[in-house]
Short mmCIF file of C-alpha atoms and ligand atoms in Angstrom, two decimals:
data_model
loop_
_atom_site.label_atom_id
_atom_site.label_comp_id
_atom_site.label_asym_id
_atom_site.label_seq_id
_atom_site.Cartn_x
_atom_site.Cartn_y
_atom_site.Cartn_z
CA MET A 1 -2.04 28.61 -15.86
CA ASP A 2 -3.90 29.15 -12.31
CA PHE A 3 -1.25 28.55 -9.38
CA SER A 4 -3.74 28.85 -6.47
CA ILE A 5 -4.15 26.79 -4.07
CA ASP A 6 -7.57 26.05 -2.26
CA LYS A 7 -8.80 26.58 1.18
CA GLU A 8 -7.76 23.26 2.51
CA ALA A 9 -4.17 22.94 1.04
CA PHE A 10 -3.76 26.80 2.40
CA GLU A 11 -4.62 25.17 6.05
CA ARG A 12 -2.11 22.42 5.74
CA LEU A 13 0.43 25.04 4.67
CA GLU A 14 -0.16 26.92 7.81
CA ARG A 15 0.33 24.18 10.05
CA VAL A 16 3.44 23.16 7.91
CA ARG A 17 4.33 26.92 9.21
CA GLN A 18 3.39 26.41 12.93
CA LEU A 19 5.07 22.94 12.99
CA GLY A 20 7.98 24.85 11.24
CA ARG A 21 8.31 27.61 13.87
CA THR A 22 8.15 25.62 17.14
CA HIS A 23 9.79 21.84 15.57
CA ILE A 24 11.66 22.01 12.50
CA ARG A 25 13.98 24.78 12.62
CA PRO A 26 14.57 24.15 16.41
CA LEU A 27 15.67 20.63 15.43
CA GLY A 28 17.44 21.60 12.50
CA ILE A 29 20.04 23.67 14.38
CA GLU A 30 20.35 20.56 16.66
CA ALA A 31 20.76 17.97 14.04
CA ASP A 32 23.61 20.63 12.77
CA ARG A 33 25.06 20.97 16.00
CA LEU A 34 25.09 17.48 17.27
CA GLY A 35 25.83 16.34 13.61
CA ARG A 36 23.36 13.14 13.55
CA PRO A 37 19.97 13.24 11.92
CA VAL A 38 16.49 13.55 14.12
CA PRO A 39 16.44 9.79 15.01
CA PRO A 40 13.45 7.96 13.95
CA GLU A 41 11.83 7.46 17.91
CA HIS A 42 11.61 11.15 18.17
CA ASP A 43 8.06 12.47 19.14
CA TYR A 44 8.13 15.03 16.37
CA PHE A 45 7.66 12.38 13.91
CA LYS A 46 4.13 10.95 16.00
CA LEU A 47 3.26 14.67 15.99
CA LEU A 48 3.61 14.80 12.26
CA LEU A 49 1.50 11.64 11.98
CA ALA A 50 -1.14 13.42 14.01
CA ASN A 51 -1.34 16.44 11.86
CA GLY A 52 -1.84 14.32 8.74
CA LEU A 53 1.16 14.11 7.37
CA GLY A 54 4.02 11.61 6.60
CA ARG A 55 1.24 9.60 4.42
CA THR A 56 1.52 8.38 0.63
CA ARG A 57 -0.38 10.40 -2.00
CA TRP A 58 -1.33 6.77 -3.58
CA VAL A 59 -5.12 6.58 -3.40
CA PRO A 60 -6.29 2.92 -2.76
CA PRO A 61 -8.97 1.41 -5.25
CA GLU A 62 -11.78 1.52 -2.78
CA GLN A 63 -11.04 4.93 -1.40
CA ALA A 64 -10.57 6.45 -4.88
CA ALA A 65 -14.12 4.94 -6.30
CA GLN A 66 -15.77 7.07 -3.35
CA ARG A 67 -14.10 10.44 -4.48
CA GLU A 68 -14.12 10.20 -7.93
CA SER A 69 -17.53 11.80 -8.25
CA LYS A 70 -16.28 14.67 -6.61
CA PRO A 71 -14.72 17.34 -9.39
CA GLY A 72 -11.19 17.65 -9.64
CA SER A 73 -10.68 14.52 -7.48
CA ALA A 74 -8.54 10.97 -7.67
CA LYS A 75 -8.99 9.00 -10.27
CA SER A 76 -9.80 4.93 -9.85
CA ASP A 77 -6.27 4.17 -11.01
CA GLY A 78 -4.67 5.38 -7.86
CA LYS A 79 -2.97 8.79 -9.09
CA PRO A 80 -2.65 11.24 -6.98
CA THR A 81 -5.40 14.19 -6.22
CA VAL A 82 -5.18 16.70 -9.36
CA GLY A 83 -3.28 19.72 -7.94
CA ALA A 84 -0.97 17.50 -5.95
CA SER A 85 2.03 18.63 -7.10
CA ARG A 86 1.43 21.94 -7.00
CA ILE A 87 0.09 21.68 -3.09
CA GLY A 88 3.43 19.87 -2.76
CA ILE A 89 5.23 22.35 -4.13
CA HIS A 90 4.19 25.29 -1.63
CA ILE A 91 4.43 22.68 0.99
CA ALA A 92 8.28 21.52 0.39
CA GLU A 93 9.56 25.28 -0.12
CA GLU A 94 7.62 26.05 3.83
CA GLN A 95 9.34 22.91 5.12
CA ALA A 96 12.73 23.50 3.46
CA TYR A 97 12.29 27.19 4.56
CA TRP A 98 12.40 26.12 8.05
CA ASP A 99 14.88 23.29 7.68
CA ARG A 100 15.44 21.19 4.51
CA GLY A 101 17.28 18.34 6.26
CA VAL A 102 14.50 17.60 9.03
CA SER A 103 11.78 17.89 6.04
CA THR A 104 13.33 15.11 4.39
CA ALA A 105 13.03 13.15 7.25
CA THR A 106 9.32 13.25 7.49
CA PRO A 107 8.32 9.64 7.33
CA GLY A 108 6.59 8.44 3.94
CA PRO A 109 7.45 6.54 0.93
CA GLY A 110 9.57 9.57 -0.03
CA MET A 111 10.97 9.71 -3.43
CA SER A 112 10.26 6.14 -4.33
CA GLU A 113 6.77 7.21 -4.68
CA PRO A 114 6.53 8.40 -8.06
CA ALA A 115 7.92 5.14 -9.05
CA LEU A 116 6.05 2.95 -7.43
CA ILE A 117 2.66 5.01 -8.40
CA SER A 118 3.24 4.85 -12.21
CA MET A 119 5.49 1.43 -12.41
CA GLY A 120 4.23 -0.61 -9.66
CA THR A 121 1.66 -3.62 -9.89
CA ALA A 122 -2.01 -3.16 -8.30
CA ASP A 123 -0.59 -5.71 -5.54
CA GLN A 124 2.74 -3.73 -5.18
CA LYS A 125 0.76 -0.63 -4.32
CA GLN A 126 -1.16 -2.25 -1.78
CA ARG A 127 1.67 -3.96 -0.11
CA PHE A 128 3.88 -1.22 -0.28
CA LEU A 129 2.26 2.14 -0.39
CA GLY A 130 -1.05 0.63 1.33
CA PRO A 131 0.56 0.59 4.98
CA PHE A 132 1.42 4.69 4.45
CA VAL A 133 -2.23 5.53 4.02
CA ASN A 134 -3.30 5.73 7.62
CA PRO A 135 0.03 4.83 9.24
CA ASP A 136 0.08 3.38 12.80
CA LYS A 137 3.32 4.78 13.24
CA PRO A 138 6.21 6.43 11.64
CA ARG A 139 7.16 4.83 8.25
CA TRP A 140 9.97 5.66 5.56
CA GLY A 141 10.37 4.39 2.16
CA SER A 142 13.62 4.95 0.59
CA PHE A 143 15.22 5.59 -3.16
CA ALA A 144 18.70 3.86 -3.77
CA MET A 145 20.08 4.22 -7.35
CA THR A 146 23.64 5.95 -6.36
CA GLU A 147 26.53 3.68 -6.02
CA PRO A 148 30.19 4.96 -4.86
CA GLY A 149 31.11 4.51 -8.38
CA ALA A 150 27.63 5.52 -10.42
CA GLY A 151 26.31 9.24 -9.53
CA SER A 152 25.15 11.59 -12.70
CA ASP A 153 25.89 8.35 -15.43
CA VAL A 154 23.35 5.92 -13.58
CA SER A 155 23.95 3.84 -16.63
CA ALA A 156 27.22 2.66 -14.59
CA ILE A 157 25.25 1.03 -11.55
CA ARG A 158 27.00 -2.27 -11.03
CA THR A 159 24.57 -3.99 -8.17
CA SER A 160 23.87 -6.89 -9.90
CA CYS A 161 20.46 -8.95 -9.58
CA VAL A 162 20.11 -12.62 -10.82
CA LYS A 163 17.17 -14.88 -11.34
CA ASP A 164 16.82 -17.95 -8.81
CA GLY A 165 13.53 -20.00 -9.59
CA ALA A 166 11.07 -17.54 -8.05
CA HIS A 167 13.94 -14.81 -6.37
CA TRP A 168 16.27 -12.62 -7.73
CA MET A 169 19.84 -12.71 -6.20
CA LEU A 170 20.80 -8.94 -5.24
CA ASN A 171 24.79 -8.16 -4.81
CA GLY A 172 26.21 -4.84 -4.61
CA GLU A 173 26.77 -1.63 -2.96
CA LYS A 174 24.61 1.76 -2.32
CA SER A 175 25.55 5.16 -0.97
CA PHE A 176 23.73 8.33 0.11
CA ALA A 177 20.18 6.63 0.01
CA GLY A 178 17.80 9.01 2.18
CA ASN A 179 16.35 7.49 5.11
CA ALA A 180 17.41 4.02 3.99
CA SER A 181 18.30 2.30 7.66
CA ARG A 182 15.28 3.47 9.05
CA ALA A 183 13.12 2.39 6.06
CA ASP A 184 10.50 -0.44 5.86
CA TRP A 185 11.32 -0.77 2.13
CA ILE A 186 14.04 0.31 0.13
CA LEU A 187 13.63 0.79 -4.05
CA VAL A 188 16.73 -0.67 -5.20
CA TRP A 189 17.90 -0.19 -8.86
CA ALA A 190 20.47 -2.80 -10.22
CA THR A 191 21.46 -4.24 -13.42
CA VAL A 192 20.77 -7.76 -15.01
CA ASP A 193 23.76 -7.20 -16.94
CA ALA A 194 26.03 -4.04 -17.09
CA SER A 195 27.18 -3.92 -20.65
CA LEU A 196 23.23 -3.44 -21.58
CA GLY A 197 23.47 0.05 -19.84
CA ARG A 198 19.99 1.43 -18.74
CA ALA A 199 18.17 -1.55 -20.77
CA GLY A 200 19.53 -3.75 -18.08
CA HIS A 201 17.91 -1.96 -15.18
CA ARG A 202 15.87 -3.46 -12.94
CA ALA A 203 14.11 -1.96 -9.69
CA PHE A 204 13.19 -4.03 -6.47
CA LEU A 205 11.79 -3.63 -3.11
CA VAL A 206 13.98 -4.75 -0.87
CA GLU A 207 12.15 -5.04 2.71
CA LYS A 208 13.60 -4.42 6.02
CA GLY A 209 15.23 -7.71 7.57
CA MET A 210 15.71 -9.38 4.25
CA PRO A 211 18.72 -11.67 5.02
CA GLY A 212 21.61 -10.12 2.78
CA LEU A 213 20.52 -6.34 3.35
CA GLY A 214 22.74 -4.46 5.83
CA ASN A 215 26.01 -2.65 6.65
CA PHE A 216 24.22 0.64 7.07
CA GLN A 217 26.31 3.63 7.37
CA ILE A 218 24.72 7.23 7.96
CA GLU A 219 27.15 9.51 5.76
CA LYS A 220 28.93 12.43 6.88
CA LYS A 221 27.66 15.56 5.11
CA MET A 222 28.29 19.22 5.09
CA GLY A 223 24.99 20.62 5.53
CA ILE A 224 21.12 19.12 6.18
CA LYS A 225 21.98 16.75 8.54
CA GLY A 226 18.73 16.09 10.07
CA TYR A 227 17.75 13.48 8.15
CA GLU A 228 20.01 10.19 7.22
CA SER A 229 21.58 9.54 3.81
CA THR A 230 23.01 6.25 4.21
CA SER A 231 25.40 3.45 2.35
CA PHE A 232 24.66 -0.33 2.73
CA THR A 233 25.16 -3.13 1.00
CA LEU A 234 23.30 -6.26 -0.71
CA GLN A 235 25.12 -9.69 -0.09
CA ASP A 236 23.62 -12.24 -1.68
CA CYS A 237 20.33 -10.53 -1.23
CA ARG A 238 17.01 -12.82 -2.04
CA VAL A 239 14.05 -11.23 -2.87
CA PRO A 240 11.03 -12.64 -4.16
CA ALA A 241 9.93 -12.13 -7.70
CA ALA A 242 6.89 -10.35 -6.72
CA ASN A 243 9.23 -7.68 -5.51
CA LEU A 244 10.50 -6.94 -9.19
CA LEU A 245 8.75 -3.42 -9.49
CA GLY A 246 6.07 -3.26 -12.27
CA GLY A 247 6.62 -7.38 -12.70
CA GLU A 248 9.07 -8.74 -15.51
CA GLY A 249 7.12 -7.75 -18.20
CA HIS A 250 7.83 -3.92 -17.71
CA TYR A 251 11.38 -4.44 -18.55
CA ALA A 252 10.75 -5.81 -22.16
CA SER A 253 11.44 -2.66 -23.36
CA ARG A 254 13.20 0.61 -22.18
CA ALA A 255 10.22 1.26 -19.96
CA GLY A 256 12.57 0.41 -16.77
CA PHE A 257 14.78 3.10 -17.27
CA LYS A 258 11.82 5.58 -18.44
CA GLY A 259 10.46 4.46 -15.12
CA ALA A 260 13.18 6.15 -13.19
CA MET A 261 13.14 9.30 -15.67
CA LYS A 262 9.40 9.62 -14.75
CA THR A 263 10.48 9.44 -11.37
CA PHE A 264 13.07 12.24 -11.47
CA ASN A 265 10.75 14.69 -13.48
CA ALA A 266 8.04 14.13 -10.67
CA ILE A 267 10.85 15.04 -7.91
CA ARG A 268 13.09 17.80 -9.85
CA PRO A 269 10.41 20.36 -8.98
CA GLY A 270 10.14 19.42 -5.31
CA ILE A 271 14.04 20.09 -4.94
CA ALA A 272 13.63 23.49 -6.99
CA ALA A 273 11.17 24.36 -4.29
CA ASN A 274 13.32 23.26 -1.48
CA ALA A 275 15.93 25.39 -2.90
CA VAL A 276 13.58 28.74 -3.06
CA GLY A 277 12.87 27.79 0.52
CA ILE A 278 16.17 27.80 1.52
CA GLY A 279 16.95 30.80 -0.58
CA ARG A 280 13.73 32.82 1.43
CA ALA A 281 15.33 31.64 4.64
CA ALA A 282 18.54 33.04 3.79
CA LEU A 283 17.05 36.43 2.35
CA ASP A 284 15.17 36.67 5.59
CA GLU A 285 18.12 36.31 7.91
CA ALA A 286 20.63 38.41 5.37
CA LEU A 287 17.40 41.44 6.12
CA ALA A 288 17.26 41.17 9.44
CA PHE A 289 21.03 41.31 10.05
CA ALA A 290 21.07 44.54 7.62
CA ARG A 291 18.21 45.92 9.67
CA GLU A 292 20.03 45.52 12.88
CA HIS A 293 23.29 46.45 11.97
CA GLU A 294 21.88 49.71 9.95
CA ARG A 295 22.87 48.49 6.75
CA LEU A 296 19.51 48.91 5.27
CA HIS A 297 20.47 52.66 4.30
CA ASP A 298 23.10 51.77 1.87
CA PRO A 299 21.80 51.76 -1.88
CA ARG A 300 24.04 49.03 -3.06
CA VAL A 301 22.80 46.50 0.06
CA ARG A 302 19.23 46.78 -0.89
CA ASP A 303 20.07 46.69 -4.60
CA ARG A 304 21.52 43.23 -4.06
CA LEU A 305 19.05 42.28 -1.56
CA GLU A 306 16.39 43.39 -4.17
CA ARG A 307 18.03 41.13 -6.87
CA ILE A 308 17.74 37.85 -4.60
CA ALA A 309 13.98 38.75 -3.84
CA ARG A 310 13.64 38.92 -7.64
CA LYS A 311 15.04 35.88 -8.68
CA LEU A 312 13.76 33.87 -5.91
CA ARG A 313 10.47 34.80 -7.32
CA MET A 314 11.39 33.94 -10.89
CA ALA A 315 12.64 30.62 -9.62
CA ARG A 316 9.34 29.73 -7.54
CA LEU A 317 7.03 30.96 -10.55
CA LEU A 318 9.11 28.32 -13.00
CA THR A 319 8.96 25.46 -10.14
CA LEU A 320 5.24 26.20 -10.25
CA ARG A 321 4.90 25.85 -13.98
CA ALA A 322 6.66 22.59 -14.03
CA ALA A 323 4.24 20.92 -11.19
CA TRP A 324 1.04 22.84 -13.24
CA LEU A 325 1.98 20.57 -16.26
CA ALA A 326 2.68 17.56 -13.88
CA ASP A 327 -0.95 17.96 -12.76
CA HIS A 328 -2.13 18.20 -15.83
CA GLU A 329 -0.38 15.23 -16.96
CA LEU A 330 1.44 17.19 -19.57
CA PRO A 331 5.04 16.80 -20.37
CA ASN A 332 7.42 18.59 -18.03
CA MET A 333 11.08 17.27 -18.48
CA VAL A 334 12.50 20.76 -19.57
CA GLU A 335 10.21 22.58 -17.00
CA SER A 336 11.58 20.31 -14.28
CA SER A 337 15.44 20.26 -15.58
CA MET A 338 15.37 24.33 -15.63
CA CYS A 339 13.69 25.07 -12.30
CA LYS A 340 16.15 22.23 -11.01
CA ALA A 341 19.04 24.20 -12.77
CA LEU A 342 17.79 27.72 -11.43
CA ALA A 343 16.51 27.63 -8.26
CA PRO A 344 19.55 26.11 -6.38
CA THR A 345 21.86 28.63 -7.99
CA VAL A 346 19.43 31.74 -6.83
CA ALA A 347 19.30 30.06 -3.16
CA TYR A 348 23.00 29.57 -3.23
CA GLU A 349 23.56 33.51 -4.48
CA ALA A 350 21.05 34.23 -1.58
CA ALA A 351 22.89 32.33 1.06
CA SER A 352 26.55 34.05 -0.32
CA LEU A 353 24.81 37.41 0.02
CA GLY A 354 23.95 36.64 3.71
CA MET A 355 27.49 35.46 4.40
CA GLU A 356 29.18 38.59 2.97
CA LEU A 357 26.92 40.85 4.78
CA LEU A 358 27.47 39.00 8.12
CA GLY A 359 31.63 39.47 7.62
CA ALA A 360 33.46 37.94 10.43
CA VAL A 361 30.32 36.91 12.46
CA GLY A 362 29.41 34.34 9.40
CA GLY A 363 33.10 32.93 9.88
CA ARG A 364 32.59 32.09 13.28
CA GLY A 365 30.01 29.31 12.51
CA ASP A 366 27.09 30.09 14.76
CA HIS A 367 25.01 31.97 12.71
CA LEU A 368 21.90 30.38 10.92
CA ILE A 369 23.24 31.75 7.56
CA GLU A 370 26.01 30.03 7.77
CA LYS A 371 24.21 26.69 8.38
CA LEU A 372 21.86 27.67 5.02
CA PHE A 373 25.31 28.02 3.09
CA ARG A 374 26.39 24.33 3.88
CA ASP A 375 22.72 23.28 3.37
CA VAL A 376 22.16 24.64 0.00
CA LYS A 377 25.06 23.13 -2.08
CA ALA A 378 23.07 19.89 -1.93
CA MET A 379 20.11 21.23 -3.88
CA ASP A 380 22.80 21.58 -6.89
CA ILE A 381 23.82 17.84 -6.54
CA VAL A 382 20.72 15.93 -5.46
CA GLU A 383 18.45 14.31 -7.97
CA GLY A 384 20.47 15.34 -11.46
CA THR A 385 23.25 17.88 -10.94
CA GLY A 386 22.91 21.67 -12.51
CA GLN A 387 25.52 20.49 -14.87
CA ILE A 388 23.29 17.40 -16.11
CA GLN A 389 20.13 19.60 -16.26
CA ARG A 390 22.10 21.96 -18.31
CA ILE A 391 23.04 19.09 -20.83
CA VAL A 392 19.20 17.97 -20.88
CA MET A 393 18.16 21.41 -21.70
CA ALA A 394 20.50 21.66 -24.77
CA ARG A 395 20.00 18.46 -25.91
CA ASN A 396 16.10 19.45 -26.03
CA LEU A 397 16.77 22.63 -27.43
CA VAL A 398 18.58 21.14 -30.89
CA ASN A 399 16.08 18.20 -30.50
CA LEU A 400 18.72 15.26 -29.41
CA PRO A 401 17.51 12.44 -27.81
CA ASN A 402 17.60 12.71 -23.80
CA ASP A 403 18.60 9.58 -21.10
CA THR A 404 20.95 11.95 -18.79
CA ALA A 405 19.87 11.19 -15.48
CA GLY A 406 20.89 11.21 -11.74
CA ALA A 407 19.22 10.49 -8.94
C1 FAD B 501 22.39 15.02 0.59
C2 FAD B 501 22.50 13.75 -0.96
C3 FAD B 501 21.58 13.20 -0.66
C4 FAD B 501 21.16 12.28 -1.92
N1 FAD B 501 20.10 11.33 -1.53
C5 FAD B 501 19.83 10.14 -2.71
C6 FAD B 501 19.18 8.87 -2.88
O1 FAD B 501 18.05 9.61 -2.22
N2 FAD B 501 19.25 8.54 -3.33
C7 FAD B 501 19.95 8.16 -4.73
O2 FAD B 501 20.36 6.97 -5.27
N3 FAD B 501 21.03 8.81 -4.55
C8 FAD B 501 21.29 10.23 -3.87
N4 FAD B 501 22.45 10.70 -3.56
C9 FAD B 501 23.28 10.87 -4.93
C10 FAD B 501 23.13 12.07 -6.02
O3 FAD B 501 21.94 11.79 -6.61
C11 FAD B 501 24.78 11.82 -6.56
O4 FAD B 501 25.41 12.35 -5.61
C12 FAD B 501 24.25 12.75 -7.78
O5 FAD B 501 23.58 11.91 -8.83
C13 FAD B 501 25.76 13.49 -8.10
O6 FAD B 501 26.85 12.07 -8.82
P1 FAD B 501 27.94 11.85 -7.89
O7 FAD B 501 27.93 12.51 -6.51
O8 FAD B 501 28.80 10.44 -8.07
O9 FAD B 501 28.74 13.13 -8.82
P2 FAD B 501 29.04 12.87 -10.38
O10 FAD B 501 28.12 12.31 -10.94
O11 FAD B 501 30.40 12.10 -10.17
O12 FAD B 501 29.67 14.19 -10.68
C14 FAD B 501 30.91 14.85 -9.90
C15 FAD B 501 30.69 16.56 -11.10
O13 FAD B 501 30.71 16.12 -12.59
C16 FAD B 501 29.87 16.84 -13.13
N5 FAD B 501 29.34 15.99 -14.18
C17 FAD B 501 28.92 14.31 -14.24
N6 FAD B 501 28.73 13.95 -15.48
C18 FAD B 501 29.00 15.21 -16.18
C19 FAD B 501 28.86 15.52 -18.07
N7 FAD B 501 28.97 14.25 -18.37
N8 FAD B 501 28.87 16.72 -18.27
C20 FAD B 501 29.79 17.25 -17.43
N9 FAD B 501 29.39 17.35 -16.02
C21 FAD B 501 29.54 16.21 -15.55
C22 FAD B 501 28.57 16.63 -12.22
O14 FAD B 501 27.82 17.74 -12.35
C23 FAD B 501 29.26 17.11 -10.45
O15 FAD B 501 29.58 18.26 -10.52
C24 FAD B 501 22.02 12.18 -2.69
C25 FAD B 501 23.15 12.81 -2.74
C26 FAD B 501 23.50 14.06 -1.76
C27 FAD B 501 24.82 14.67 -1.86
#
């Protein structure tokens, strides 16, 4: 397995590192202090666009045809460039190293992108990902599965969708959807019949301004405050049938739910990479504090710092392995779950050790390690909690089928 990245990717990583120092970390600290996300009109987002960020990984057919001749490049079906997941992992780690909240505020189609690429019709990819190819301004997409009564058990969603001629009527409540109030569109998961469980699921591209979509409320969070996690409602929201992700044929089997699962398998290594980034930041801060306060002569302190460094490296390698499998279009469900289960616990250990070293300084709440300690918790929760990942892996170990999810 080759985890190396090419020169172009290395340069992208270097640009992220520079932005991290100058913008990502300072904005993250400011958002944390003010208790609000970076506003969508902030110049930082325009700067990201100028740096080639905030774009989709989807390749439009006309560009794909041009690139196809180059070895290791995109295919005409619009799938991203080979190696894209691995590069994404390095970028996700580096961004979260500087601030995970601000990195999640980065414009782009976000969590919905893998579902749109794998399930979307050609028309939907053009309409909803097309504007992210060379965006004229910062644009966001959002993903809304979770509801006040449905988190880990996604089969419990109650947002209803009823066919109404050439439209669908959506009614329900969603919570914790990243970047939702600033998004051009939200991929909303609903059900035709809650008693059918996952077989009843349908996904819709609900566009900004559609009548019935509203009541956006930015949630209060303990950490990662740089981006918005938002609840909203759908009240008799009429969505054109053309916005049903994948078209009706897609849902004749259990493909709808499988589409959501594919999305999570694609995203989980990114969350694991975020956790490694937060853990690395906590380790660096802990080392700096221990050095400054002359604690490094104590072998117990050195031993604990080394243990964290070792575990973070293990978590990174496992994460890269999951991404490598995705790059080669090989099944990666177990590896995705493994890195998602492992990395947040290691990052938590790093932040926790940092807090212990800080002692009373940590209790004051104005040291970066204290912020990282609050930021890291969400890495265990989002996109399938640690417990859920362990259930998935244990079922797989004994050859039981796996339908467990969690956005
Ligand atoms: C910061 C943040 C961002 C988020 N972003 C998004 C987003 O963009 N889009 C979106 O749709 N959702 C998002 N979510 C929601 C997230 O996916 C859910 O919080 C997550 O799936 C867990 O669901 P829950 O909070 O309802 O907890 P619950 O499912 O109620 O779980 C509570 C606890 O019980 C445990 N548990 C649950 N079921 C089992 C079981 N069968 N066996 C053992 N233990 C179990 C869980 O591990 C957890 O510890 C976000 C959440 C947060 C905190």
